[in-house]
PDB file of N, CA and C in Angstrom:
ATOM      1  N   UNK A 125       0.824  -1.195   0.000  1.00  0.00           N
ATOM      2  CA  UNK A 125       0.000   0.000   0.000  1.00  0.00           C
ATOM      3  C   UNK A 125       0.866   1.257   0.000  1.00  0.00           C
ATOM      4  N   UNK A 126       1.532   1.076   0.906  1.00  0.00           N
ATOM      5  CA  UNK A 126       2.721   2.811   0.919  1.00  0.00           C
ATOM      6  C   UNK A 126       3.251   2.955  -0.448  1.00  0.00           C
ATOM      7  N   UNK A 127       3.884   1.605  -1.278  1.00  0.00           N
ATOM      8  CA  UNK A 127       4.950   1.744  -2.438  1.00  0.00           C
ATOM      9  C   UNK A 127       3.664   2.372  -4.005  1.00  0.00           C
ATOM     10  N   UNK A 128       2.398   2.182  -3.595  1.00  0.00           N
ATOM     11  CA  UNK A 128       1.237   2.955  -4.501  1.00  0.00           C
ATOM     12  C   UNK A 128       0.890   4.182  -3.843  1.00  0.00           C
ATOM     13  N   UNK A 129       0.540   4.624  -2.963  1.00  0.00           N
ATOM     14  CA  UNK A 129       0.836   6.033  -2.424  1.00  0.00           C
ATOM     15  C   UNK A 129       2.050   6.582  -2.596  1.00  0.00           C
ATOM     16  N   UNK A 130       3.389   6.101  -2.597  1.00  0.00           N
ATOM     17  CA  UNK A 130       4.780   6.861  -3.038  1.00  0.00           C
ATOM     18  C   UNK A 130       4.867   7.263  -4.540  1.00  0.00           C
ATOM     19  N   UNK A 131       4.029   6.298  -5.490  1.00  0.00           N
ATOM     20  CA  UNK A 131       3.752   6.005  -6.705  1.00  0.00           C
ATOM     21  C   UNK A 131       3.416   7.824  -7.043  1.00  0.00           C
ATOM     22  N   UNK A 132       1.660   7.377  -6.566  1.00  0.00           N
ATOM     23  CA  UNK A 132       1.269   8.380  -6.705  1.00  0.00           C
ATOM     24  C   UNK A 132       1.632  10.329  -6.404  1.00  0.00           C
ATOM     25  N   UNK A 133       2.319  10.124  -5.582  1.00  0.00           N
ATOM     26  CA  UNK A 133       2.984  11.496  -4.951  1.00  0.00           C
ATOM     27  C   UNK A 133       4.364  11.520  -5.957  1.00  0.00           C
ATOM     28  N   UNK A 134       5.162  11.135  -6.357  1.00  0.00           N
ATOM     29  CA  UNK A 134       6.130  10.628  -7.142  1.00  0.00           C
ATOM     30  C   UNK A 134       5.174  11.113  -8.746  1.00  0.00           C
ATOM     31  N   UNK A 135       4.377  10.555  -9.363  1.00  0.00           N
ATOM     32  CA  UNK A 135       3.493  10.785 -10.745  1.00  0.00           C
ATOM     33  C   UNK A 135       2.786  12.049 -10.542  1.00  0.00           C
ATOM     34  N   UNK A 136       2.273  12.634  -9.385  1.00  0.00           N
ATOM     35  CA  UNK A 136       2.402  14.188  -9.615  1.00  0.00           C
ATOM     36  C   UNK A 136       3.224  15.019  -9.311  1.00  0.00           C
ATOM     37  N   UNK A 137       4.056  14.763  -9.185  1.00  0.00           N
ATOM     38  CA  UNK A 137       5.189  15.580  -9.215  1.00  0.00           C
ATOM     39  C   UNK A 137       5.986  16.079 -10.469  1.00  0.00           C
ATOM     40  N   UNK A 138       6.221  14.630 -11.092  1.00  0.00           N
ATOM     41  CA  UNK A 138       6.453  14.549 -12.282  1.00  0.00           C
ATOM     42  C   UNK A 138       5.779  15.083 -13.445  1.00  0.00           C
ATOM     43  N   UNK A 139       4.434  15.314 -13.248  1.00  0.00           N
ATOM     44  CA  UNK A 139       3.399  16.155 -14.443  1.00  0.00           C
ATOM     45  C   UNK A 139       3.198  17.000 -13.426  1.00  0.00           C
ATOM     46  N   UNK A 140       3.514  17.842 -12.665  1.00  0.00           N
ATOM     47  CA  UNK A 140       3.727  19.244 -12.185  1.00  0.00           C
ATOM     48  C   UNK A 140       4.720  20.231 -13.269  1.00  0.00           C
ATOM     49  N   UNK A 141       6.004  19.402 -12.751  1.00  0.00           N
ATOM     50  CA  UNK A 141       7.451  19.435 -13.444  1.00  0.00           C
ATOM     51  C   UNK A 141       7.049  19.585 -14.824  1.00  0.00           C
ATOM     52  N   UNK A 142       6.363  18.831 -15.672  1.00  0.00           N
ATOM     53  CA  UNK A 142       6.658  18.644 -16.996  1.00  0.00           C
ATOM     54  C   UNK A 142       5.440  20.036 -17.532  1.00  0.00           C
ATOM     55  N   UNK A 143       4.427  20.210 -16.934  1.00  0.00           N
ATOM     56  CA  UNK A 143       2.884  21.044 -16.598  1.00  0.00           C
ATOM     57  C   UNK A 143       4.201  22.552 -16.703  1.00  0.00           C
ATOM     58  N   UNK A 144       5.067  22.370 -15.733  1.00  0.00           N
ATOM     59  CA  UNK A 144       6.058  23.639 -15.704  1.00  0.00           C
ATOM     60  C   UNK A 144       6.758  24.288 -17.237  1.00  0.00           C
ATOM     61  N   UNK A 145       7.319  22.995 -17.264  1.00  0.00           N
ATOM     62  CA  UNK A 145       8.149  23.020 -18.493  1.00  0.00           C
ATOM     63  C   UNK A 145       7.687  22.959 -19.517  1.00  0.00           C
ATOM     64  N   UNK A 146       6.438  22.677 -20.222  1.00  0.00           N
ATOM     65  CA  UNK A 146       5.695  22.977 -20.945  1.00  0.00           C
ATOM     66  C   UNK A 146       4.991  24.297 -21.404  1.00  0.00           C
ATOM     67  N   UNK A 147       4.684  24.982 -20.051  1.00  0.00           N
ATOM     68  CA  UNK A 147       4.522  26.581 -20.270  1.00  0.00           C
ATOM     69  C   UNK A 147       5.497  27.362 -20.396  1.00  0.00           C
ATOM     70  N   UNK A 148       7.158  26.900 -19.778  1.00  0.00           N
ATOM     71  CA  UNK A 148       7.771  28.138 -19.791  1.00  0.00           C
ATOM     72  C   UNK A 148       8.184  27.756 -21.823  1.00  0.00           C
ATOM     73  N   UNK A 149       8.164  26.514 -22.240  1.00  0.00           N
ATOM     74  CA  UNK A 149       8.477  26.873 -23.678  1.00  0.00           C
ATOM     75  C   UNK A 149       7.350  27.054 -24.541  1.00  0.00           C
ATOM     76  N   UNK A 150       6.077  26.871 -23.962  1.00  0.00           N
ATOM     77  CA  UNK A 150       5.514  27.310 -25.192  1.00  0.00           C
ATOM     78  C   UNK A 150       5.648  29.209 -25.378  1.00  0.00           C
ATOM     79  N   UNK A 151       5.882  29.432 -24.036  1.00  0.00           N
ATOM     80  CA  UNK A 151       5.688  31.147 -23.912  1.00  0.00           C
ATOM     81  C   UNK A 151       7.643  31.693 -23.761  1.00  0.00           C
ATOM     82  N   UNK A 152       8.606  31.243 -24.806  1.00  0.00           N
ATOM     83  CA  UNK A 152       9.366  31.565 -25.192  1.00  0.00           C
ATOM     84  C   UNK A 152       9.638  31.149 -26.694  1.00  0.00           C
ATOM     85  N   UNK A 153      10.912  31.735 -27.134  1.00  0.00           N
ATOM     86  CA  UNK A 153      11.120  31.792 -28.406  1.00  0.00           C
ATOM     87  C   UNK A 153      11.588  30.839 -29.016  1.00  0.00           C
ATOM     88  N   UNK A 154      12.542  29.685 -27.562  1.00  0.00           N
ATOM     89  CA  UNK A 154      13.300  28.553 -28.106  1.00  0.00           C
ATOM     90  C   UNK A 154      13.246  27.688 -27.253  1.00  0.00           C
ATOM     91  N   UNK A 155      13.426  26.487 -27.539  1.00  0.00           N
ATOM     92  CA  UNK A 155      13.275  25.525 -26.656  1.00  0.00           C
ATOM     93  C   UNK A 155      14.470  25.393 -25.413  1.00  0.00           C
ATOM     94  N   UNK A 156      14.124  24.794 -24.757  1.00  0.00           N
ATOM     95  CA  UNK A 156      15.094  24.820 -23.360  1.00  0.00           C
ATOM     96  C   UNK A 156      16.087  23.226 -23.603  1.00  0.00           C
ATOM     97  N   UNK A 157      15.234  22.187 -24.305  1.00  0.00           N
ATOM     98  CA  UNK A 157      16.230  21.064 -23.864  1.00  0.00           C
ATOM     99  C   UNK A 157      16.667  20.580 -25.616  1.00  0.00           C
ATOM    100  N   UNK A 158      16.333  20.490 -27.088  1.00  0.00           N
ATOM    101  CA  UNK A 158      16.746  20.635 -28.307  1.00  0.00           C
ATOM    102  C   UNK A 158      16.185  21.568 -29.362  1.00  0.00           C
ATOM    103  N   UNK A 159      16.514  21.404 -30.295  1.00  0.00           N
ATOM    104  CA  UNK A 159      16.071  22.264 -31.576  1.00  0.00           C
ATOM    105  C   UNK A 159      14.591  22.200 -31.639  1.00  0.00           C
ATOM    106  N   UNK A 160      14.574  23.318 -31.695  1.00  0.00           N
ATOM    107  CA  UNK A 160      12.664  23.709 -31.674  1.00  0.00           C
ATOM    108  C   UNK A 160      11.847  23.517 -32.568  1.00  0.00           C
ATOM    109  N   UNK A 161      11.929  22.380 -32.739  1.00  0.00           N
ATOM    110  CA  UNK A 161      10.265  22.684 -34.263  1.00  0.00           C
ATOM    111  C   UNK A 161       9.662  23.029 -34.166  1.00  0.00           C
ATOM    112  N   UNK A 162       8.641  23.329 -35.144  1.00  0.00           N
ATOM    113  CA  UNK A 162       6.967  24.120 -35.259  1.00  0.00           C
ATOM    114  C   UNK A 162       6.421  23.532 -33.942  1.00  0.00           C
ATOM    115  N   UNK A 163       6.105  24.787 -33.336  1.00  0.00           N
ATOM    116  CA  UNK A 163       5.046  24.252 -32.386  1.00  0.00           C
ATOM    117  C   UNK A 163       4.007  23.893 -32.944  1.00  0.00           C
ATOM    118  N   UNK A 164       3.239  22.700 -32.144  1.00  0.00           N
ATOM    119  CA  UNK A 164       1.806  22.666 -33.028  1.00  0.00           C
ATOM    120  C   UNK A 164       0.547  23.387 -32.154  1.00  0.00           C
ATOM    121  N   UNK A 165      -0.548  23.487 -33.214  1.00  0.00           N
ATOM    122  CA  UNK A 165      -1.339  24.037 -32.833  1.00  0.00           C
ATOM    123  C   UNK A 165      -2.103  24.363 -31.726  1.00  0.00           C
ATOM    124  N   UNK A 166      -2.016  23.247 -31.146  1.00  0.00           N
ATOM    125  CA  UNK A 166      -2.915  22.522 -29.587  1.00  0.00           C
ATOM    126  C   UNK A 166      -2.010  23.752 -28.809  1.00  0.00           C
ATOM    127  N   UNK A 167      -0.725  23.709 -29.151  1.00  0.00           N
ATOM    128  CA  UNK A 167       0.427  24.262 -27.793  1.00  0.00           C
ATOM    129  C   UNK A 167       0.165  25.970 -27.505  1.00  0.00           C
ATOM    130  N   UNK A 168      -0.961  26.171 -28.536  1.00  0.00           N
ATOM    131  CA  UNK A 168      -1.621  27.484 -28.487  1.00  0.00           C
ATOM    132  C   UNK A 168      -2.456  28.023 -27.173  1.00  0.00           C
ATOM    133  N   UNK A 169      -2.968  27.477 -26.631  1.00  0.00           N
ATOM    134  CA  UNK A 169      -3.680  27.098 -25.481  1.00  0.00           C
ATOM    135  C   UNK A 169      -3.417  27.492 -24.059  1.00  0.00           C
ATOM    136  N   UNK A 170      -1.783  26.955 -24.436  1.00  0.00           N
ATOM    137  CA  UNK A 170      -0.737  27.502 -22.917  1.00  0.00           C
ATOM    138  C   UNK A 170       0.210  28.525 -23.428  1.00  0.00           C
ATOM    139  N   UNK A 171      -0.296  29.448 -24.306  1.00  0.00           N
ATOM    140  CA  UNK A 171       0.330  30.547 -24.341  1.00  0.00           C
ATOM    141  C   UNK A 171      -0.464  31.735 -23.522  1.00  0.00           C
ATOM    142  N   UNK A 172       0.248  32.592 -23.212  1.00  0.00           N
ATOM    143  CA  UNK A 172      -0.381  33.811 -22.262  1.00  0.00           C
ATOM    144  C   UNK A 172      -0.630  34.689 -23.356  1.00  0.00           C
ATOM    145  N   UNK A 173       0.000  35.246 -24.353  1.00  0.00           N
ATOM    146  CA  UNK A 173      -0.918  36.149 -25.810  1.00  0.00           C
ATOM    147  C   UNK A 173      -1.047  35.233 -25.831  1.00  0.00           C
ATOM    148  N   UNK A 174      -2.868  35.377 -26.199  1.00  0.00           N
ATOM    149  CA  UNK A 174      -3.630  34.272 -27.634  1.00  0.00           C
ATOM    150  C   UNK A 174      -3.656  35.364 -29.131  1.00  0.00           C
TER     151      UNK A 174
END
């Protein structure tokens, strides 16, 4: 039971983190970890200008 509760606290953390890192590049010019392709459309959404 604890090692699925660690699970869980552990898996949001991780899509916190990624929830993070997802906004700070869609709302910059270049990517933070490789070469930036076209953003796609959807990634419109978590921009602050629409």
């Amino acid at each position: 039971m604890k090692k699925d509760a660690t699970k869980r606290i552990i898996a949001k953390g991780v899509a916190s983190i990624l929830s993070v890192t997802l906004h700070a590049e869609a709302n910059s010019t270049s990517c933070m970890i490789i070469y930036q392709p076209k953003a796609p459309k959807e990634l419109s959404k978590y921009r602050r200008a629409k």
